[in-house]
XYZ file of C-alpha atoms in Angstrom:
549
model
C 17.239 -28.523 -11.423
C 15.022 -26.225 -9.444
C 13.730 -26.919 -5.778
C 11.531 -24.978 -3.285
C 12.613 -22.700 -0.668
C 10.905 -21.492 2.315
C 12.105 -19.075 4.464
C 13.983 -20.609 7.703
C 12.236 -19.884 11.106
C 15.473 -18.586 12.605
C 15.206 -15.926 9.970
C 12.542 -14.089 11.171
C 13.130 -13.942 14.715
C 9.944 -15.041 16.882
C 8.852 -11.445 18.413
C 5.661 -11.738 17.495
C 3.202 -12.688 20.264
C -0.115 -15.040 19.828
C -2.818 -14.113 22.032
C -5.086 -16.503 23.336
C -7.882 -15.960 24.770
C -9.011 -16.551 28.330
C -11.146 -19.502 28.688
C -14.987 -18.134 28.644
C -18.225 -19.641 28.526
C -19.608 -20.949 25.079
C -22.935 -21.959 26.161
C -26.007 -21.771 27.966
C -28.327 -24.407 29.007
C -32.008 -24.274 28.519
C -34.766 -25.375 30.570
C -33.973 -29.634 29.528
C -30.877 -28.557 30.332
C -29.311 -28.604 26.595
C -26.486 -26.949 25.315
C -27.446 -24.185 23.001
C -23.898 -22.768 21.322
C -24.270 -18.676 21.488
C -21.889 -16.717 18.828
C -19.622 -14.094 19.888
C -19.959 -11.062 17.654
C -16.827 -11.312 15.545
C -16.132 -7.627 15.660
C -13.494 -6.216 17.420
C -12.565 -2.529 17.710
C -8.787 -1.201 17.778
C -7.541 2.335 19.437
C -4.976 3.523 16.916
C -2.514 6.210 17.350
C -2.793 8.153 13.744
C -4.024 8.645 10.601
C -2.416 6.370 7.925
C -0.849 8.809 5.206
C -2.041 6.878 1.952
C -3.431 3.516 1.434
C -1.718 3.479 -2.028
C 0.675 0.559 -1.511
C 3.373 1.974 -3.834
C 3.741 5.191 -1.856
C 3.143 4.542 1.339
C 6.146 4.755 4.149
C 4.566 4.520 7.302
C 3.417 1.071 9.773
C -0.054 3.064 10.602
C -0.570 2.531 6.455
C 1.225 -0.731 6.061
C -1.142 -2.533 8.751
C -4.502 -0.623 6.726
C -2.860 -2.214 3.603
C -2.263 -5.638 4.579
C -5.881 -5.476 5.777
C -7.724 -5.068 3.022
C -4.223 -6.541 0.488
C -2.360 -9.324 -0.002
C 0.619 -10.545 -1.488
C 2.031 -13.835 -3.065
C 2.994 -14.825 0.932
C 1.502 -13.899 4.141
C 3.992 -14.371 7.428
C 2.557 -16.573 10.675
C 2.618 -15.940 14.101
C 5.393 -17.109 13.903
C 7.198 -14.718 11.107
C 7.525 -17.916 8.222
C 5.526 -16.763 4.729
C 2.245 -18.691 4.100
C 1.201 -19.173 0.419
C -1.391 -16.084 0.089
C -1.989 -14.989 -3.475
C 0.761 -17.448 -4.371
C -0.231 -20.946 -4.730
C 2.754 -22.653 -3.196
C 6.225 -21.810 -1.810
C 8.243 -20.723 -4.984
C 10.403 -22.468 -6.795
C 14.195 -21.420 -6.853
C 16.704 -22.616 -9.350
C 19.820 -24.045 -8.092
C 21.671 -20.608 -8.234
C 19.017 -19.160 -5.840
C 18.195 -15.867 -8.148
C 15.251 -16.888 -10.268
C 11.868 -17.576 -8.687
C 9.156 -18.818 -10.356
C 5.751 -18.231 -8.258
C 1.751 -19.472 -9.427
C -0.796 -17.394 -8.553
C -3.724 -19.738 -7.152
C -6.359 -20.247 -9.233
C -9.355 -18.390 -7.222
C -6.788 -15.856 -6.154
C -9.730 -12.806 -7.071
C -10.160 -9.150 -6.543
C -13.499 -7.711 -4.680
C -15.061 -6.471 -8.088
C -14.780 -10.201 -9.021
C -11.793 -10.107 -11.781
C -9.013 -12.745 -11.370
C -5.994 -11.505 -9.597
C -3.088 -12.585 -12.783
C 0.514 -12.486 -12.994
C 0.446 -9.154 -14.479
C -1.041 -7.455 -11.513
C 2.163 -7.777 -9.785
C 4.199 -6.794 -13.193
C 2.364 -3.319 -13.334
C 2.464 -2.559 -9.492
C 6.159 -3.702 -9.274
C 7.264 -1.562 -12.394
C 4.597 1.422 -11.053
C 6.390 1.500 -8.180
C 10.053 1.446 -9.656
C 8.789 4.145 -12.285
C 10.540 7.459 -10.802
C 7.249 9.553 -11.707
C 5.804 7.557 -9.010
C 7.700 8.712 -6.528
C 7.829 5.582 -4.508
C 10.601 5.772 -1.659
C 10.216 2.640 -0.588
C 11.528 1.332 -4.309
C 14.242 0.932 -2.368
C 13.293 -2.723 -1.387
C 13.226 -3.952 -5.216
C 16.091 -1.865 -5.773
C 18.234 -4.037 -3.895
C 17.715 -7.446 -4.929
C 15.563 -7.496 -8.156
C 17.587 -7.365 -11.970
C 17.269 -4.249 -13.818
C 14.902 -2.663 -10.944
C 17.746 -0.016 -9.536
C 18.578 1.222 -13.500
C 14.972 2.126 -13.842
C 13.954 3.464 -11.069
C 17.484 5.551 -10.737
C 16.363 6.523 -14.503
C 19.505 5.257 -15.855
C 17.519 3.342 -18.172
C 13.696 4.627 -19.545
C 12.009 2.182 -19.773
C 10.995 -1.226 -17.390
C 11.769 -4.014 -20.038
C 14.682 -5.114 -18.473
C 13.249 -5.487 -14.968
C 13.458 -9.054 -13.326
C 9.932 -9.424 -13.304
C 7.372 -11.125 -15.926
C 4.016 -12.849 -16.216
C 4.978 -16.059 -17.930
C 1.313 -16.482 -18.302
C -1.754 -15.285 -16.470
C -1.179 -17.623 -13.629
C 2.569 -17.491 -13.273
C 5.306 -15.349 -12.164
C 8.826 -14.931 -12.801
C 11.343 -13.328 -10.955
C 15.022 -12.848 -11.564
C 17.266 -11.618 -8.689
C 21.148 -9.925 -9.208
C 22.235 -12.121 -6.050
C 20.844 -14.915 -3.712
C 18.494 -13.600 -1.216
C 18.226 -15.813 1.371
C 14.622 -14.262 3.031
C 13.444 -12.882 0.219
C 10.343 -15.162 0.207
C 9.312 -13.649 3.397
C 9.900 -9.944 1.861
C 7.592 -10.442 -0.292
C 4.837 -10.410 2.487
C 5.437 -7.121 2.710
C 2.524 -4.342 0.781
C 5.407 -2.809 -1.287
C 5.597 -6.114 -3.492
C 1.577 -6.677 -3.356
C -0.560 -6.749 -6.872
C -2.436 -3.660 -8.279
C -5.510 -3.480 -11.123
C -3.895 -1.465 -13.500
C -7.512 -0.434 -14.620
C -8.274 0.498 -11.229
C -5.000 3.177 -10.408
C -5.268 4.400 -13.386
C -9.184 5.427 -13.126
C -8.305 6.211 -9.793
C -5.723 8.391 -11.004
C -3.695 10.603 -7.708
C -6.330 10.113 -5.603
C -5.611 6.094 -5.579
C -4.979 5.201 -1.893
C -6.858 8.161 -0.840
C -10.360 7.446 0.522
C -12.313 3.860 0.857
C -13.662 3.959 -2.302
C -10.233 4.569 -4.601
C -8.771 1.234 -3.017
C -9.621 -2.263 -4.511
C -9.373 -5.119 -1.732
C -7.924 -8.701 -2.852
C -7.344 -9.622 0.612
C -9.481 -11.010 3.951
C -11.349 -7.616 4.248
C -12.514 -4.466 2.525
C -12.451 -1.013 3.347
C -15.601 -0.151 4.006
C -15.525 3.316 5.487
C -12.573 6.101 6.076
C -13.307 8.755 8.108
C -10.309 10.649 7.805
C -8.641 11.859 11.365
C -11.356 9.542 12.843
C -11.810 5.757 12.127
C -11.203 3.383 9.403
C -13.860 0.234 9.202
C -13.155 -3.049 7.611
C -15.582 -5.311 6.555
C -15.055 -8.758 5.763
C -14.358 -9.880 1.879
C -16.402 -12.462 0.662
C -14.672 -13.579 -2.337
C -11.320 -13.720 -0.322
C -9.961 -17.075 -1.587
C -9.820 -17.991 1.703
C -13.096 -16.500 3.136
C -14.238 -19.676 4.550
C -11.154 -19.109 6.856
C -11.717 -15.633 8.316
C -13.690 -15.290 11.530
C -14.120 -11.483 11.826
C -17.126 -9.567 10.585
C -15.647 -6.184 10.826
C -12.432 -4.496 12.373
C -12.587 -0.666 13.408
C -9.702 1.426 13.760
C -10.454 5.014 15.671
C -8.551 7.067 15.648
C -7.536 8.302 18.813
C -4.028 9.835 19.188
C -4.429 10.159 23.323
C -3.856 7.526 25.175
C -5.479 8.354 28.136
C -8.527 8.835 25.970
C -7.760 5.523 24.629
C -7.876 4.130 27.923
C -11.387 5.598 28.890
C -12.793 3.961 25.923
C -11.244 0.338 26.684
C -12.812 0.979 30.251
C -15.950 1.600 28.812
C -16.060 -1.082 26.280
C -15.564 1.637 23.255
C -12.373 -0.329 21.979
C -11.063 -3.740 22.687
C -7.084 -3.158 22.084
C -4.905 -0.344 22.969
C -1.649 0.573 23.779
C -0.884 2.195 26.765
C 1.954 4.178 28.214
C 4.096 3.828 31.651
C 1.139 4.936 34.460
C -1.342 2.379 32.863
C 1.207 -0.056 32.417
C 1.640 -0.241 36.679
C -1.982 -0.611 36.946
C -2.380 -3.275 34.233
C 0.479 -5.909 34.018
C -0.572 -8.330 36.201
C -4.119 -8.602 35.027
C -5.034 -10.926 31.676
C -6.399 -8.055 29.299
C -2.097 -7.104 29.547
C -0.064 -7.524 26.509
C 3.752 -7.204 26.176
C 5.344 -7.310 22.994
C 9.073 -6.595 21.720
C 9.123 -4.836 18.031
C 12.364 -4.223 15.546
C 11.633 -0.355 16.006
C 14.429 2.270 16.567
C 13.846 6.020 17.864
C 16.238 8.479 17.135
C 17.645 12.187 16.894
C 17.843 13.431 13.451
C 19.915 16.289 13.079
C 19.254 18.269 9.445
C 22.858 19.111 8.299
C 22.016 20.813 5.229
C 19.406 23.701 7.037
C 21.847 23.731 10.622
C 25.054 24.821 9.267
C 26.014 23.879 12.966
C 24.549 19.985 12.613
C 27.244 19.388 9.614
C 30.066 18.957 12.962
C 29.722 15.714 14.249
C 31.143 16.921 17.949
C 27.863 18.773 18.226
C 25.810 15.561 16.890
C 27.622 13.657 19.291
C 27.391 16.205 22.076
C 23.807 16.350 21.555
C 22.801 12.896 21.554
C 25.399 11.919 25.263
C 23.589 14.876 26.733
C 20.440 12.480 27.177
C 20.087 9.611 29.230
C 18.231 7.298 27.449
C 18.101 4.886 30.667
C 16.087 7.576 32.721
C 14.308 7.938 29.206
C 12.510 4.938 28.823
C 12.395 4.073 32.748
C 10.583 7.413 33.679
C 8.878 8.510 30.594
C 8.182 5.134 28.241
C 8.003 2.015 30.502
C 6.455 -0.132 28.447
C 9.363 -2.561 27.755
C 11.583 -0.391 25.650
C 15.153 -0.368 25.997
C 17.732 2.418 25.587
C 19.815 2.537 22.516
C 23.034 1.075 22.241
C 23.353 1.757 18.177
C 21.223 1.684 15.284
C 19.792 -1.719 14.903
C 17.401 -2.760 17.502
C 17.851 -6.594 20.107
C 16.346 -9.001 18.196
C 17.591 -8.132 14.741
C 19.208 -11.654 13.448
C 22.889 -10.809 11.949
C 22.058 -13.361 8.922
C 24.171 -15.766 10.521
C 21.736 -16.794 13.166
C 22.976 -14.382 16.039
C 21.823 -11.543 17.302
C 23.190 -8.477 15.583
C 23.361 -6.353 18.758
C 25.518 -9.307 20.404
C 27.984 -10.136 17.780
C 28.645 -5.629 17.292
C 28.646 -5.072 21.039
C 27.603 -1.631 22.105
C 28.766 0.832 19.414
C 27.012 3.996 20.968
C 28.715 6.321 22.991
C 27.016 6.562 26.261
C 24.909 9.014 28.016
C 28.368 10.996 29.810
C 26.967 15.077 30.405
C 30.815 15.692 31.298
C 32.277 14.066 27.675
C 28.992 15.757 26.024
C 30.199 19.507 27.372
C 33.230 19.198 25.931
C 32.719 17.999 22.638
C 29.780 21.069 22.793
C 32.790 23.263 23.141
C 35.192 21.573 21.157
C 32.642 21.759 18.330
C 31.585 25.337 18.451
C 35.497 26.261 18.382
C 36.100 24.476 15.453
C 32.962 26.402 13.853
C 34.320 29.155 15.266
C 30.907 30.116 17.062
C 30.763 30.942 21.044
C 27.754 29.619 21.222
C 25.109 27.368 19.522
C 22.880 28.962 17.716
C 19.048 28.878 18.709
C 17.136 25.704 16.997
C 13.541 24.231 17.045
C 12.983 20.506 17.621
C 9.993 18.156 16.002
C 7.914 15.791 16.914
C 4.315 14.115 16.669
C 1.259 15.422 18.771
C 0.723 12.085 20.686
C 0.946 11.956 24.284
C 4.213 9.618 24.258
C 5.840 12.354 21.967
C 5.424 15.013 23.998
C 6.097 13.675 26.896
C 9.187 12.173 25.182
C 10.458 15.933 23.744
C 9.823 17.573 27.053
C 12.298 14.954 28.751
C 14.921 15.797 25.649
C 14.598 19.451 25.814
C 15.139 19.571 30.444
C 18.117 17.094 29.181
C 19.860 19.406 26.826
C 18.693 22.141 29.064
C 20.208 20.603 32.257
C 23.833 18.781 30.736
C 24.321 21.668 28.046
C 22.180 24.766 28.497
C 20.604 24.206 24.850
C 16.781 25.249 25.303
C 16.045 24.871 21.847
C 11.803 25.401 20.365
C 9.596 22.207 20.674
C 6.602 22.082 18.256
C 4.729 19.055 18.262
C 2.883 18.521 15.506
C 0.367 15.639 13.113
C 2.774 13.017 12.345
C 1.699 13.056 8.778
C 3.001 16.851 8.666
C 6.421 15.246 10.278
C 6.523 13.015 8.112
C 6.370 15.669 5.377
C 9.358 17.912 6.731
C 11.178 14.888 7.037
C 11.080 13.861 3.465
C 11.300 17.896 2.226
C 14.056 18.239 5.147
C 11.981 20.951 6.145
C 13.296 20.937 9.209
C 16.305 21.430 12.131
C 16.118 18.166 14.154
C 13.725 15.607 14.900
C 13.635 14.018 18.374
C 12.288 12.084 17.978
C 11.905 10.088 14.741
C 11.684 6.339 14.169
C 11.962 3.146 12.311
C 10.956 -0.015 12.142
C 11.957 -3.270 10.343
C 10.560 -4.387 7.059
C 12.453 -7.436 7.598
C 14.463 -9.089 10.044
C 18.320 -8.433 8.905
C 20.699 -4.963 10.110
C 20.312 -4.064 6.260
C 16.835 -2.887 6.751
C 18.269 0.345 9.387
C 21.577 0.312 8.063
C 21.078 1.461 4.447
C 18.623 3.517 4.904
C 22.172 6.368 5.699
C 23.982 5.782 1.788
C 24.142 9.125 0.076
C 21.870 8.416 -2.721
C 18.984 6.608 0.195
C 15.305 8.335 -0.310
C 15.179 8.070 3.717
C 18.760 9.942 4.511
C 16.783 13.057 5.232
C 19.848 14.962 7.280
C 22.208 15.342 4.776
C 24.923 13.245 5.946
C 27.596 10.994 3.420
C 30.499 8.644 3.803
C 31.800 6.908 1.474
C 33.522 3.924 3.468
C 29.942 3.786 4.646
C 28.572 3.334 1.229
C 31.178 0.855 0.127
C 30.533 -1.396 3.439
C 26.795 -1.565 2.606
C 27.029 -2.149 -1.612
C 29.621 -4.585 -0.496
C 27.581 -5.675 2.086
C 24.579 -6.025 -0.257
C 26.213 -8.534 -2.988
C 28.487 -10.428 0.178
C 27.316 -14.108 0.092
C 29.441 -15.148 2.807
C 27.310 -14.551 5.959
C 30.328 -14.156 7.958
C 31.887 -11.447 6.229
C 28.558 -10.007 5.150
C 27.729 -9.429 9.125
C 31.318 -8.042 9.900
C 30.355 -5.330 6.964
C 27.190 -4.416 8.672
C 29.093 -4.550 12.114
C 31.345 -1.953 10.363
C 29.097 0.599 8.942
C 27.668 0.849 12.183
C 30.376 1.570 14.201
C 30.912 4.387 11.250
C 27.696 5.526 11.949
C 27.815 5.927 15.489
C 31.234 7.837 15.385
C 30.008 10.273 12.991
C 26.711 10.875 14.568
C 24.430 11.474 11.896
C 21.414 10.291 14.119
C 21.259 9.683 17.517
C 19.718 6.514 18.727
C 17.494 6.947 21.714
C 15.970 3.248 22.730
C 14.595 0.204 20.581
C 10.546 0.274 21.260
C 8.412 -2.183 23.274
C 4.676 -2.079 23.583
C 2.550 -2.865 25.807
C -1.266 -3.097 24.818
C -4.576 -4.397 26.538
C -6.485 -6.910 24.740
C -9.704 -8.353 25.161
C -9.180 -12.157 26.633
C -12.031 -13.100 24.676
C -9.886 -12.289 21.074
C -7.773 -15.206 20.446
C -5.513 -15.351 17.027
C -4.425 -11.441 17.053
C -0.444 -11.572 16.613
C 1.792 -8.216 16.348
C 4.243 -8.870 13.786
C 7.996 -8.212 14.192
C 7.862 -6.480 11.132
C 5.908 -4.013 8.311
C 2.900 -4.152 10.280
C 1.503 -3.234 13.308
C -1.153 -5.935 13.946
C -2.326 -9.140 11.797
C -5.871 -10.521 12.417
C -6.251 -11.672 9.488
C -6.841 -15.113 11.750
C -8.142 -13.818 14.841
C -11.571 -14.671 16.068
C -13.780 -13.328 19.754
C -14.767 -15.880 21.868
């Protein structure tokens, strides 16, 4: 017997915020004094932080791509304002036999691509088992890794070839895939651009340069890439043969690319741009007016500490001595303000413990806090047992945008003031970070973040196992590992979140990374756009439904 599964509401916690429009006026009255309806340009213009590394959906890592991606993409399910997957690609909710790992999926019938060619079953087959391939590099694998049969063998190249992958085209139209355990939201994971289709015919013409520029990306979903400036602006124009075109109110969508925010702010004041996020000084000028936007995210900032190049990072009394140097209170009151909060472990408030409670609730705080006494003497302790009189001079990360800097210069006067570290601070393109992070070229990062690519603590926490593509500092444990494979398989929610509730408290006694504070933003938005949500998680913005007034 097989029945259909849709992901429950309380599984993707409801951060995401609808905006709705202030009420405007529609129309204008001629001399009879008729109604005549006038349009609202549907174009709307977004200030955006950074470049997006690639637009190839298999290797990118980063939110700025995964937004650009679900733009101009789309999977078998699409999540709502209010985080529940919406048939997309897929022509219904799936069907799940009665031992919850097989789901079989149709692909709607004028599901197309923008060159015209049906999007088929197999579309997903080759991008699944391109991204799995380990020639492709893909770190975020990771995410079929985990759940789908066969997928970790291949792309750990313990097998060599994909046959025995859990995923198959039963025909053109229909999709099969077998799971090694029940996954309760894995419906709504595959939202997310790591599981969306790709033209084989397409990537391969495309060859490396697939993801690249506008014109080596093929759009199946409510717009296409028009233009890519690169370091500049991204334009999106909207698909006609979207299967749902009749549905999509926007013409175009521009992204500039504007990596100041005070800039940023100029250019909403002068009409340039229509959203932007802004920082603590334009927050106090803006929140009480309509055009202010508040919005809670599943994003962690933290210290990374590069054990492996710091021979003095691999002592966890120096980790920890490093990270309760900094008061992450003053840190987000004086320098962010924007609705973040300061750390009190790894997984951000509002992560669900997959038992329908908060996951920073049910672990308590598992953080050490900020204590420059405790921190001096586990500096000392630390360099004794390294036998070392003093710590040895190291250079700090970060991105070039305004909140980074301003967020490193607080760090370094910390370590400066509770420790009398003055360690180098280079800011740099976040794409370049991104780079030394992954080639753990490198001392620490301060700092680097993460954000949710779905709402459970197994989306932060095993991102630390030794054999993780994203534990970039060198740092194992095996009770650690064992909590989160055990963790992984558990089907008992209870136990499953007293696992996860362990690893962390593992994780914040060794110190491998120290968590600073869980993000908020806070944007202005026209009042005239109405349908514009900000996802809890993958991607930054959806407006895929959003219309101007």
């Amino acid at each position: 017997m097989k029945k259909k599964w849709a992901l429950p509401l309380a599984l993707m916690v409801a951060l995401t915020t609808t905006t709705v429009g202030c009420s405007s006026n529609d129309t204008s009255s001629d001399a009879d004094g008729a109604d005549k309806d006038t349009k609202a340009k549907q174009e709307i213009n977004i200030a955006f932080r950074s470049e997006p590394e690639v637009l190839d959906m298999s290797k990118a890592t980063a939110e700025e791509s995964f937004t650009m991606i679900n733009a101009f993409g789309e999977g078998l399910y699409r999540l709502d304002a209010d985080g529940n997957p919406q048939p997309a690609m897929a022509a219904a909710m799936p069907e799940i036999s009665e031992d919850g790992k097989t789901y079989t999926i149709k692909i709607r019938d004028n599901a197309v691509w923008a060159d015209g060619s049906p999007v088929t079953a197999n579309d997903f087959v080759f991008s699944w088992k391109r991204t799995l391939d380990p020639k492709t590099g893909a770190q975020y694998a990771f995410m079929m890794d985990m759940w789908i049969k066969g997928a970790e063998d291949y792309n750990t190249g313990k097998v060599k070839t994909a046959d025995n992958v859990g995923v198959t085209a039963v025909d053109d139209k229909t999709l099969k895939v077998e799971l090694t355990t029940p996954v309760p939201f894995f419906t709504g994971q595959l939202a997310f651009p790591i599981f969306f289709p790709e033209k084989q015919e397409f990537v391969e013409k495309a060859g490396e340069k697939f993801g690249a520029d506008a014109d080596t990306v093929l759009s199946n979903g409510p717009f296409i890439l028009d233009k890519w400036d690169h370091e500049a602006q991204l334009v999106f124009k909207k698909n006609d043969k979207y299967w749902d075109a009749d549905n999509v109110s926007l013409e175009q969508v521009t992204f500039q690319i504007i990596p100041d925010q005070n800039s940023a702010l100029n250019m909403y004041d002068t009409g340039d741009v229509d959203i932007t996020e802004i920082n603590r000084e334009q927050v106090l000028t803006w929140k009480d007016k309509p055009d202010y936007k508040a919005v809670p995210t599943l994003f962690d900032y933290s210290l990374r500490f590069n054990q492996e190049k710091v021979p003095a990072f691999a002592n966890k009394n120096i980790r920890k001595a490093i990270t309760m140097a900094i008061d992450r209170q003053g840190m987000v009151d004086t320098v962010l303000g924007n609705g973040s909060k300061p750390a009190t472990g790894d997984v951000p408030y509002g992560t669900l413990d997959g038992s329908n409670h908060e996951f920073r609730q049910t672990a308590g705080d598992t953080e050490p806090a900020y204590d420059p006494d405790k921190a001096q003497e586990l500096l000392k302790k630390g360099l004794e047992e390294l036998g070392l009189k003093k710590m040895p001079t190291f250079t700090m990360i970060g991105d070039d945008d305004e909140v980074a800097k301003k967020s490193m210069e607080f760090i370094q006067a910390q370590l400066k003031q509770n420790l009398g570290l003055e360690p180098n601070v280079q800011n740099i393109p976040k794409k370049l970070r991104l780079d030394k992070q992954s080639s753990m070229e490198y001392d620490m990062i301060a700092p680097s973040r993460w954000g949710a690519d779905y709402n459970d603590p197994m989306t932060f926490l095993d991102l630390w196992i030794t054999n993780s593509p994203f534990n970039t500092v060198g740092w194992s444990n095996k009770e650690y590992d064992d909590l989160i494979a055990a963790a992984k398989v558990e089907t008992d929610a209870k136990k499953r979140t007293q696992m996860m509730v362990d690893a962390e408290k593992i994780l914040m006694d060794e110190m491998p990374i120290g968590p600073l504070f869980f993000l908020g933003r806070s944007y202005l938005e026209r009042p005239s756009i109405e349908g514009l949500f900000f996802p809890a998680t993958g991607t930054q913005y959806e407006f895929r439904w959003a219309s101007v007034k």
